[in-house]
Coordinates of N, CA and C in Angstrom, one line a residue:
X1 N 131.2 151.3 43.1 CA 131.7 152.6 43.3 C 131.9 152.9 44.8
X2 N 131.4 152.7 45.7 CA 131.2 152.6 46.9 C 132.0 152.1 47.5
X3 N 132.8 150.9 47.1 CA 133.5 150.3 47.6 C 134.7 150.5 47.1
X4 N 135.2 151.2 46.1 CA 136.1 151.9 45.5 C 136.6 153.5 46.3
X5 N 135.5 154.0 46.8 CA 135.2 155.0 47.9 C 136.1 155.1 49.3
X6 N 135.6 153.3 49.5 CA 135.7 153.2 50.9 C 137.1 152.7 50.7
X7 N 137.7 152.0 49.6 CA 139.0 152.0 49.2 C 140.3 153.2 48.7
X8 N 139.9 154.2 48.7 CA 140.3 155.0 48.5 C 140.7 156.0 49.7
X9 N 139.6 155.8 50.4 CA 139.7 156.4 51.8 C 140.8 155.9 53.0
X10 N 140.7 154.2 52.8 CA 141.7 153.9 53.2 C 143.2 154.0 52.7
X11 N 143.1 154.0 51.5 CA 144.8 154.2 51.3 C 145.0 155.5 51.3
X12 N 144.6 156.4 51.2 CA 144.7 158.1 51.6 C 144.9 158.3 53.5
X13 N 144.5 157.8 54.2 CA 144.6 157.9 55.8 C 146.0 156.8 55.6
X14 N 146.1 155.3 55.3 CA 147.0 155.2 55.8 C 148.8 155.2 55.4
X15 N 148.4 156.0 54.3 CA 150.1 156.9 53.8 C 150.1 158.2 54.8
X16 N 149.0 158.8 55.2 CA 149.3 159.7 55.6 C 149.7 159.7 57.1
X17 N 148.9 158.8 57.7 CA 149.3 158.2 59.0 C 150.5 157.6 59.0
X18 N 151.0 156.8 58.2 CA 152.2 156.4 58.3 C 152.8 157.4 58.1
X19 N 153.4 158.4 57.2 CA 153.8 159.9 57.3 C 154.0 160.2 58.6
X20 N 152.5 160.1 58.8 CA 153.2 160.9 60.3 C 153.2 160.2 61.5
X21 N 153.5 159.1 61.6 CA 154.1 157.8 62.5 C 155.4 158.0 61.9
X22 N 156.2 157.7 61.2 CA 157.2 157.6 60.8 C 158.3 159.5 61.4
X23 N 157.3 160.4 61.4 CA 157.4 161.9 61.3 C 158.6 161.9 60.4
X24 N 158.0 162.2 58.8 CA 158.3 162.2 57.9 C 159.0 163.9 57.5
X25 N 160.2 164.2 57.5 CA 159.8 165.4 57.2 C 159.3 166.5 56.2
X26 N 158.6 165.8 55.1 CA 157.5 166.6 54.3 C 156.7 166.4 55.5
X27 N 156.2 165.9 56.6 CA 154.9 166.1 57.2 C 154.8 167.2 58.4
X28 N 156.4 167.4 58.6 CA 156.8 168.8 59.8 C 156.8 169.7 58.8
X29 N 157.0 169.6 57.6 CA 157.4 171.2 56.5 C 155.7 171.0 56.0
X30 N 154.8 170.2 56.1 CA 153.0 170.8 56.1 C 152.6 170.8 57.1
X31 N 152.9 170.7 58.5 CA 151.6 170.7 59.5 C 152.7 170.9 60.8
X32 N 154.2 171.1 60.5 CA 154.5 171.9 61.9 C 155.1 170.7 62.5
X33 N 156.0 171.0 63.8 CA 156.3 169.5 64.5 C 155.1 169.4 65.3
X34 N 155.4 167.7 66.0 CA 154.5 167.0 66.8 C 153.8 167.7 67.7
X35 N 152.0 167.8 67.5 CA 151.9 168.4 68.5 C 150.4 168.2 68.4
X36 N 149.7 168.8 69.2 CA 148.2 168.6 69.4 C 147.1 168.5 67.8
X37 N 147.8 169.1 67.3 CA 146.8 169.6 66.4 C 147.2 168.0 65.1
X38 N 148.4 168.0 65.0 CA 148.8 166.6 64.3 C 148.0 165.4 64.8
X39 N 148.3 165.2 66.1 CA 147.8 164.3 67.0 C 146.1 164.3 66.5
X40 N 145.8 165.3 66.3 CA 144.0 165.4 66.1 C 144.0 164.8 64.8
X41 N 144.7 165.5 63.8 CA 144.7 164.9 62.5 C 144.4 163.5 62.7
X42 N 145.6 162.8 63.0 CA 145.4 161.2 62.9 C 144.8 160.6 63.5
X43 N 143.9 161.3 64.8 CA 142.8 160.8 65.1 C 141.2 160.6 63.9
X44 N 141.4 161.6 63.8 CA 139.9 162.0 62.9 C 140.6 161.1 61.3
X45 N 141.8 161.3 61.1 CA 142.0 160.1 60.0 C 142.1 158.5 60.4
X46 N 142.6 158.0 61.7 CA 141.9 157.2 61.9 C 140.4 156.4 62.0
X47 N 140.0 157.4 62.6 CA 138.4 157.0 62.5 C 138.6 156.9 61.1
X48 N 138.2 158.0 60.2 CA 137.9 157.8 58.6 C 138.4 156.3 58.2
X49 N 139.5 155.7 58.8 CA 140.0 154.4 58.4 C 139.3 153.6 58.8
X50 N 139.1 153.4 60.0 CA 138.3 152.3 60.7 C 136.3 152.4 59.9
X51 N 136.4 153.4 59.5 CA 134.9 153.5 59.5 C 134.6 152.7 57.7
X52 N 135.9 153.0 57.2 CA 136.4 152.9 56.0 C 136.5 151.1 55.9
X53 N 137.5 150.2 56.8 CA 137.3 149.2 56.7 C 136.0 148.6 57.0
X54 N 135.3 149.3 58.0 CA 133.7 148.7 58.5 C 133.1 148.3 57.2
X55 N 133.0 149.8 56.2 CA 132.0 149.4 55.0 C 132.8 148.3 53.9
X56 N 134.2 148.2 54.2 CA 134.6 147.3 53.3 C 134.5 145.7 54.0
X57 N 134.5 145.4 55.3 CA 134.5 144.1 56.0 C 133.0 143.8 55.5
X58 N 132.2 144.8 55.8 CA 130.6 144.5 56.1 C 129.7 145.4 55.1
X59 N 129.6 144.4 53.7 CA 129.1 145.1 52.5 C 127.1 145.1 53.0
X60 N 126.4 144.6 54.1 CA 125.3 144.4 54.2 C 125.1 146.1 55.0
X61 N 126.1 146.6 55.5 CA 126.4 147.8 56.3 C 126.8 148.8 55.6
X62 N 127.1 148.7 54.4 CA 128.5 149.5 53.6 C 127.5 151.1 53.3
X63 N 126.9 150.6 53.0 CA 125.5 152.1 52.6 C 125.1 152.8 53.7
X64 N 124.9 152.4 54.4 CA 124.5 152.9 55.7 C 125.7 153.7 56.1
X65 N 126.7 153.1 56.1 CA 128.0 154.1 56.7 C 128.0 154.8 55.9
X66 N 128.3 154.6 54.4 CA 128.6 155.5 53.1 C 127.5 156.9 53.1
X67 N 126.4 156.6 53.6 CA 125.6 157.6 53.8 C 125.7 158.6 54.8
X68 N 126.4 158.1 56.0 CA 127.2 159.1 56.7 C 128.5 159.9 56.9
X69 N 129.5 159.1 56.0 CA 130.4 159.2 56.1 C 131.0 160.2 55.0
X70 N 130.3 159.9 53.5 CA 130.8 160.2 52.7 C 130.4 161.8 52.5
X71 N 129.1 161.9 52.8 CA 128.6 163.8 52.5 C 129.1 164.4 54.0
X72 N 129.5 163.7 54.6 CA 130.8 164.5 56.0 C 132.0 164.6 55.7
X73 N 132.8 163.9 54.7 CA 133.9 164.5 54.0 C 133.4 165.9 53.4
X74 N 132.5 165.3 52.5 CA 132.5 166.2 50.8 C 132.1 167.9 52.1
X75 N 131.3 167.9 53.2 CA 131.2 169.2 53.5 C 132.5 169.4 54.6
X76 N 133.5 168.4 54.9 CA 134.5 169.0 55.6 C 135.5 169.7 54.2
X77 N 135.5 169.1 53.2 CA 136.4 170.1 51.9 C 136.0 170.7 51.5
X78 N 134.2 171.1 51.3 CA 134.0 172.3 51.0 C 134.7 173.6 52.2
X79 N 134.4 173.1 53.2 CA 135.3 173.8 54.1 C 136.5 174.3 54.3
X80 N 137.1 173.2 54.2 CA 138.7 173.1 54.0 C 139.1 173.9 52.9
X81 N 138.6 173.7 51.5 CA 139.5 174.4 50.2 C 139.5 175.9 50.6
X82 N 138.3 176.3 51.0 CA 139.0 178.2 51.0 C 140.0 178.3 52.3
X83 N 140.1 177.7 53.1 CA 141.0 177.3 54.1 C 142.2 177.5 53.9
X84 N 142.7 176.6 53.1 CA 143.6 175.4 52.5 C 144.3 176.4 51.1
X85 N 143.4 176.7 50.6 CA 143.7 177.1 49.2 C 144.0 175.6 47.7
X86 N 144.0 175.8 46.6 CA 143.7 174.8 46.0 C 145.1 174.3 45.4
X87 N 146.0 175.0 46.1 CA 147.4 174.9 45.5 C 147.6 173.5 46.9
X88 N 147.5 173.9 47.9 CA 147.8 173.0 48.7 C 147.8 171.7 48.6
X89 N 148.6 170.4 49.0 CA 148.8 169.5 48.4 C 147.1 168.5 49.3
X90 N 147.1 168.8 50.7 CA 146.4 168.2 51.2 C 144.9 168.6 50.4
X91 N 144.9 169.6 50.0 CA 143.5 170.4 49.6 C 143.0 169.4 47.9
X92 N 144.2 169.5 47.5 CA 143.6 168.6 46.3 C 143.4 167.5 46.2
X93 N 144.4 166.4 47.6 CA 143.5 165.3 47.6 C 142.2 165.3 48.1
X94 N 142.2 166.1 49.0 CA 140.6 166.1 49.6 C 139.9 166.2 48.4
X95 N 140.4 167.5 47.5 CA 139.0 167.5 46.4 C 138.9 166.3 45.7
X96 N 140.1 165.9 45.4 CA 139.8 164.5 44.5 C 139.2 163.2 45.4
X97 N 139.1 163.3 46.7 CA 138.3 162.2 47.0 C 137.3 162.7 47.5
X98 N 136.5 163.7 47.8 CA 135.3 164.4 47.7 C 134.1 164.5 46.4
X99 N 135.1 164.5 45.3 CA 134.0 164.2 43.7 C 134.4 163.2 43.8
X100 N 135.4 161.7 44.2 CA 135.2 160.4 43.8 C 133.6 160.5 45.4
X101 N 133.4 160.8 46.1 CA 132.2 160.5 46.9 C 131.3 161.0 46.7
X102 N 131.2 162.0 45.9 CA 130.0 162.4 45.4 C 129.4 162.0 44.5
X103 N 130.5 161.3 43.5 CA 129.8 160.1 42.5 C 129.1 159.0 43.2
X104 N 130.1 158.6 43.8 CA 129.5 157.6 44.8 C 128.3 157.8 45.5
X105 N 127.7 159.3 46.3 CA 126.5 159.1 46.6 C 125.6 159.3 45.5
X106 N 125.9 159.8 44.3 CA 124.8 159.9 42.8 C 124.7 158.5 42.7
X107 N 125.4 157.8 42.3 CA 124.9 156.4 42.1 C 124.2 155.9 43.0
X108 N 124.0 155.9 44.5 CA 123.8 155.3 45.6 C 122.1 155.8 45.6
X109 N 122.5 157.2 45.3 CA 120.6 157.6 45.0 C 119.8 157.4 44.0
X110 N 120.8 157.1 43.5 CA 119.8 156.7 41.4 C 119.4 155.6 41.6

């Protein structure tokens, strides 16, 4: 499950980064043209990628990150959805990969 997690995480950052490498224009009609705040996006979605391949290269490490990483999503979309609203397209993947991490840390604690 964990690693299903950490797989998921990666292909969600890097469609979206490519989206907005590419500057896609569904990505200027959700988040505006090029500019600071996009730029931050794909920062902080980068990390989530790299932190994302860490626990997938290095399964003796994979828990350790998943224990940081994963309940720092789940409380950035508790954040985000009243934000966001649940219609929003970004808002529902977040939620859908925020319960696939919360499964992931139930299992991780059981």
């Amino acid at each position: 499950m964990m690693m299903l997690s950490f797989a998921a995480n990666l292909a969600v950052a890097a469609a979206v980064l490519g989206a907005l490498w590419r500057d896609l224009p569904r990505m200027t009609r959700a988040l505006g043209p090029d500019g600071a705040s996009r730029r931050l996006l794909a920062a902080i979605l980068a990390t989530l990628a790299c932190a994302s391949i860490a626990g997938l290269a290095r399964p003796d490490k994979a828990a350790e990150i998943a224990h940081t990483l994963f309940p720092l999503q789940i409380l950035a979309t508790l954040i985000a959805l009243p934000l966001l609203g649940l219609r929003a397209r970004a808002a529902q993947v977040a939620g859908l990969l925020a319960l696939l991490h919360l499964g992931t840390m139930v299992t991780l604690y059981s």
